[in-house]
Coordinates of C-alpha atoms in Angstrom, one line a residue:
M1 CA 80.5 -84.4 24.0
S2 CA 80.3 -84.1 27.8
D3 CA 77.3 -83.0 29.8
A4 CA 79.1 -79.8 30.7
G5 CA 79.7 -78.9 27.1
S6 CA 76.1 -79.5 26.3
R7 CA 75.0 -77.3 29.2
S8 CA 77.4 -74.6 28.1
M9 CA 76.1 -74.6 24.5
S10 CA 72.5 -74.4 25.8
R11 CA 73.3 -71.3 27.8
R12 CA 74.9 -69.6 24.9
D13 CA 72.0 -70.5 22.6
H14 CA 69.6 -69.2 25.2
R15 CA 71.5 -65.9 25.5
A16 CA 71.5 -65.5 21.7
T17 CA 67.8 -66.2 21.5
K18 CA 67.1 -63.7 24.2
K19 CA 69.1 -61.0 22.5
G20 CA 67.2 -61.5 19.3
R21 CA 63.8 -60.9 20.8
P22 CA 62.1 -57.5 20.5
P23 CA 61.6 -55.7 23.7
R24 CA 58.2 -56.0 25.4
P25 CA 56.0 -52.9 25.0
T26 CA 55.6 -50.8 28.1
V27 CA 52.7 -48.7 29.2
L28 CA 54.6 -45.5 28.6
G29 CA 55.7 -46.7 25.2
V30 CA 52.1 -47.5 24.1
I31 CA 50.9 -44.1 25.4
G32 CA 53.7 -42.3 23.5
E33 CA 52.8 -44.0 20.2
L34 CA 49.2 -43.2 20.7
L35 CA 50.1 -39.5 21.4
I36 CA 52.2 -39.4 18.2
T37 CA 49.4 -40.8 16.1
A38 CA 46.9 -38.4 17.6
G39 CA 49.2 -35.5 16.9
L40 CA 49.5 -36.5 13.3
F41 CA 45.7 -36.7 13.0
I42 CA 45.4 -33.2 14.6
L43 CA 48.0 -31.8 12.3
L44 CA 46.2 -33.2 9.3
F45 CA 43.0 -31.7 10.6
V46 CA 44.5 -28.3 11.0
V47 CA 45.9 -28.4 7.5
W48 CA 42.5 -29.4 6.2
E49 CA 40.8 -26.6 8.2
L50 CA 43.2 -23.8 7.5
Y51 CA 44.3 -24.7 3.9
W52 CA 42.1 -27.1 2.1
T53 CA 38.8 -25.5 3.1
N54 CA 40.2 -22.1 1.9
L55 CA 41.0 -23.6 -1.5
G56 CA 37.5 -25.0 -1.9
A57 CA 35.9 -21.9 -0.6
N58 CA 37.7 -19.7 -3.1
R59 CA 36.5 -21.9 -6.0
E60 CA 32.9 -21.6 -4.7
A61 CA 33.2 -17.9 -4.4
Q62 CA 34.3 -17.6 -8.0
A63 CA 31.3 -19.6 -9.0
H64 CA 29.1 -17.1 -7.2
R65 CA 30.8 -14.3 -9.1
D66 CA 30.1 -16.1 -12.4
T67 CA 26.4 -16.4 -11.6
M68 CA 26.2 -12.7 -10.4
S69 CA 27.5 -11.6 -13.8
E70 CA 24.2 -12.7 -15.4
M71 CA 22.1 -11.7 -12.4
F72 CA 23.5 -8.1 -12.5
D73 CA 22.7 -7.8 -16.2
T74 CA 19.1 -8.8 -15.7
Q75 CA 18.4 -7.1 -12.4
Y76 CA 19.7 -3.6 -13.2
E77 CA 17.1 -0.9 -13.2
A78 CA 18.0 2.3 -14.9
G79 CA 17.1 5.4 -12.9
F80 CA 17.2 4.0 -9.4
N81 CA 18.9 6.6 -7.2
G82 CA 19.1 4.9 -3.9
N83 CA 15.7 6.1 -2.5
G84 CA 14.1 3.1 -0.9
P85 CA 14.9 -0.6 -0.9
D86 CA 17.2 -1.7 -3.7
P87 CA 14.8 -3.5 -6.2
S88 CA 17.7 -5.7 -7.5
V89 CA 18.0 -7.4 -4.1
P90 CA 15.2 -9.9 -3.2
E91 CA 14.0 -10.0 0.4
H92 CA 15.1 -13.6 0.4
A93 CA 17.6 -14.5 -2.3
D94 CA 18.6 -18.0 -3.4
D95 CA 21.8 -16.8 -5.0
A96 CA 24.5 -14.3 -4.3
W97 CA 23.2 -10.8 -4.9
G98 CA 26.1 -8.4 -4.0
L99 CA 29.8 -7.9 -3.5
L100 CA 31.4 -6.2 -0.5
Y101 CA 34.6 -4.2 -1.0
V102 CA 36.7 -3.1 1.9
P103 CA 39.7 -1.0 0.8
R104 CA 41.3 -1.3 4.2
F105 CA 41.7 -5.1 3.5
G106 CA 43.5 -4.4 0.2
A107 CA 42.7 -3.2 -3.4
D108 CA 41.9 -6.7 -4.6
Y109 CA 39.4 -7.5 -1.8
S110 CA 35.9 -8.3 -2.9
V111 CA 33.5 -10.9 -1.4
P112 CA 30.2 -12.2 -2.7
V113 CA 27.2 -11.6 -0.4
L114 CA 24.3 -14.0 -0.2
D115 CA 21.6 -15.0 2.2
G116 CA 22.1 -17.4 5.2
T117 CA 24.6 -17.8 8.0
G118 CA 24.8 -21.6 8.3
E119 CA 26.4 -23.9 5.7
E120 CA 25.8 -21.1 3.2
I121 CA 28.9 -19.3 4.3
N122 CA 31.2 -22.3 4.2
S123 CA 32.8 -20.7 1.2
A124 CA 34.6 -17.4 0.7
V125 CA 31.4 -15.3 1.1
L126 CA 29.4 -13.3 3.5
G127 CA 25.9 -14.3 4.6
R128 CA 23.0 -12.0 5.4
Y129 CA 21.1 -12.8 8.6
S130 CA 17.5 -13.7 8.2
T131 CA 16.3 -10.7 10.3
S132 CA 18.2 -8.2 8.1
P133 CA 16.7 -5.6 5.7
R134 CA 17.7 -5.0 2.2
P135 CA 20.1 -2.3 1.2
G136 CA 18.2 1.0 1.2
Q137 CA 15.9 0.0 4.0
D138 CA 16.2 1.5 7.5
G139 CA 17.6 -1.0 10.0
N140 CA 20.6 -3.1 10.5
L141 CA 21.9 -5.2 7.5
A142 CA 24.0 -7.8 9.3
L143 CA 26.5 -10.1 7.5
A144 CA 28.4 -13.0 8.9
G145 CA 31.7 -14.5 7.6
H146 CA 34.5 -16.8 8.7
R147 CA 37.8 -15.4 10.0
Q148 CA 40.2 -18.3 9.7
T149 CA 38.6 -21.0 7.6
Y150 CA 36.5 -21.2 4.4
G151 CA 38.2 -18.3 2.7
A152 CA 38.9 -16.4 5.9
V153 CA 37.1 -13.4 4.4
L154 CA 37.1 -11.4 7.7
W155 CA 40.6 -12.2 8.9
D156 CA 41.7 -8.6 8.8
M157 CA 38.6 -7.1 10.5
D158 CA 40.6 -6.0 13.5
Q159 CA 42.4 -3.6 11.2
L160 CA 39.2 -1.5 10.6
T161 CA 39.2 1.9 12.2
E162 CA 36.5 4.6 12.6
G163 CA 35.8 6.3 9.2
D164 CA 37.0 3.4 7.0
R165 CA 34.5 2.9 4.1
L166 CA 32.8 -0.3 3.1
Y167 CA 31.2 -0.6 -0.3
L168 CA 28.3 -3.0 -1.0
Q169 CA 27.7 -3.4 -4.7
T170 CA 24.4 -4.6 -6.1
A171 CA 23.2 -4.6 -9.7
N172 CA 22.1 -1.0 -9.3
G173 CA 25.2 0.6 -7.8
W174 CA 27.3 0.9 -4.7
W175 CA 25.9 1.4 -1.1
V176 CA 28.6 3.2 0.8
Y177 CA 29.0 2.8 4.6
E178 CA 31.5 4.3 7.1
T179 CA 32.8 2.4 10.1
R180 CA 31.6 3.8 13.4
K181 CA 32.5 1.0 15.9
V182 CA 34.5 -2.2 16.2
H183 CA 34.1 -4.2 19.4
I184 CA 34.2 -7.6 21.0
V185 CA 31.1 -9.4 22.4
D186 CA 30.1 -12.7 23.7
P187 CA 28.3 -15.1 21.3
S188 CA 25.1 -14.6 23.3
D189 CA 25.1 -10.9 22.7
T190 CA 22.8 -11.0 19.8
D191 CA 21.6 -7.4 20.3
V192 CA 24.3 -6.3 17.9
L193 CA 21.9 -7.5 15.2
N194 CA 19.1 -5.2 16.5
P195 CA 17.6 -2.5 14.2
N196 CA 19.6 0.2 15.9
P197 CA 23.0 -1.4 16.7
M198 CA 24.4 1.8 18.4
D199 CA 21.5 1.8 20.8
P200 CA 20.2 -1.9 20.9
A201 CA 17.6 -1.2 23.5
T202 CA 15.7 0.9 21.0
A203 CA 13.2 -1.1 19.0
E204 CA 12.9 1.3 16.1
P205 CA 15.7 1.6 13.5
D206 CA 17.7 4.9 13.4
G207 CA 19.0 5.2 9.8
Q208 CA 20.7 2.5 7.7
W209 CA 23.5 0.3 9.1
L210 CA 25.8 -2.4 7.9
T211 CA 27.1 -4.9 10.6
L212 CA 29.8 -7.5 10.1
T213 CA 30.2 -10.4 12.5
T214 CA 33.0 -13.0 12.8
C215 CA 34.7 -15.2 15.4
H216 CA 37.3 -13.9 17.9
P217 CA 40.1 -14.5 18.8
P218 CA 41.5 -16.2 15.7
Y219 CA 41.3 -20.0 15.7
T220 CA 38.6 -20.0 18.4
V221 CA 34.8 -19.4 18.7
L222 CA 35.0 -18.0 22.2
Q223 CA 33.8 -14.5 21.3
R224 CA 32.6 -12.4 18.4
M225 CA 34.2 -9.4 16.7
I226 CA 31.6 -6.9 15.5
T227 CA 31.9 -3.9 13.1
H228 CA 29.1 -1.3 12.7
A229 CA 29.1 0.9 9.7
E230 CA 26.7 3.7 8.9
F231 CA 25.2 4.4 5.4
V232 CA 26.5 7.6 4.0
E233 CA 25.7 7.6 0.2
F234 CA 24.5 5.6 -2.8
V235 CA 26.5 5.8 -6.0
P236 CA 24.4 4.7 -9.1
L237 CA 25.9 2.2 -11.5
A238 CA 25.8 4.7 -14.3
D239 CA 28.1 7.0 -12.4
G240 CA 30.9 4.4 -12.3
P241 CA 32.7 3.1 -9.3
P242 CA 33.3 5.4 -6.2
A243 CA 36.6 7.2 -6.3
E244 CA 38.2 4.9 -3.7
L245 CA 37.4 1.9 -5.8
A246 CA 38.1 3.5 -9.1
G247 CA 41.7 4.1 -8.0
S248 CA 42.4 0.4 -7.6
D249 CA 43.7 -1.8 -10.4
T250 CA 40.6 -4.0 -10.0
A251 CA 38.0 -1.3 -10.5
A252 CA 40.0 0.4 -13.3
V253 CA 39.9 -2.6 -15.5
H254 CA 36.2 -3.4 -15.0
T255 CA 34.5 0.0 -15.0
P256 CA 30.9 -0.5 -16.1
E257 CA 29.5 1.2 -19.2
I258 CA 25.8 2.2 -19.4
N259 CA 24.5 3.1 -22.9
D260 CA 20.9 4.1 -23.5
H261 CA 19.9 2.7 -20.1
T262 CA 21.3 -0.7 -21.1
L263 CA 24.0 -2.5 -19.1
T264 CA 26.6 -3.3 -21.8
T265 CA 29.3 -4.8 -19.5
H266 CA 28.6 -6.5 -16.2
P267 CA 29.8 -4.4 -13.2
I268 CA 31.4 -7.2 -11.2
L269 CA 34.9 -6.1 -10.0
E270 CA 36.6 -9.4 -9.8
A271 CA 39.0 -10.1 -7.0

């Protein structure tokens, strides 16, 4: 074979070898791959935050309902008519002690209420602030809950309007509140927790109030949405659920019965 033929074959082999090599990575290509990977991680995190935490939170909330069944049986005090602090609610409770019903959020809405506003509310529950009184005491009973994760128990709070009723059930009955104000504040505006939320500068309480707090806007923690509701009446357990709850499928099935001052069926209205 001539030298020219050898050189010609070498060139062809070189070109074939060059075509078979993968392209060298570029800076833009590496950045693009990193962005795609980061996007996948963010997507998985969002799914975990908005879906998986809700599943776990709802299971934990049901566990709280199960413990409240026994607690309601043992803490019920026949004859209590709503005058004074509710004796079935400790000043500092270790377990869930109540259920909040908000008909505006749907006939099947009921959320366990316990103490604490930290990790305690990382389930489908509402947590009482440490500075809050018990139901039946003058002052501002403030509860915190998540809006888009861990059960999203206050997702619909922007739908509340003046006059809407909130029902806080304990072992002894239902504490009924009417919505007076829904507003947005900065996270630093903690005066919404003051004893008189409608006039925070006043140190002394003026009646009994229920305040709900949650994050705003959805998917952020930039601000807080606040609802203030005023106490209007107490419905003893022996009288059965208030009319607005009794008309729902949930309450109709689980209406409590009181015989000889003994609680014969637990009054939890399961969601």
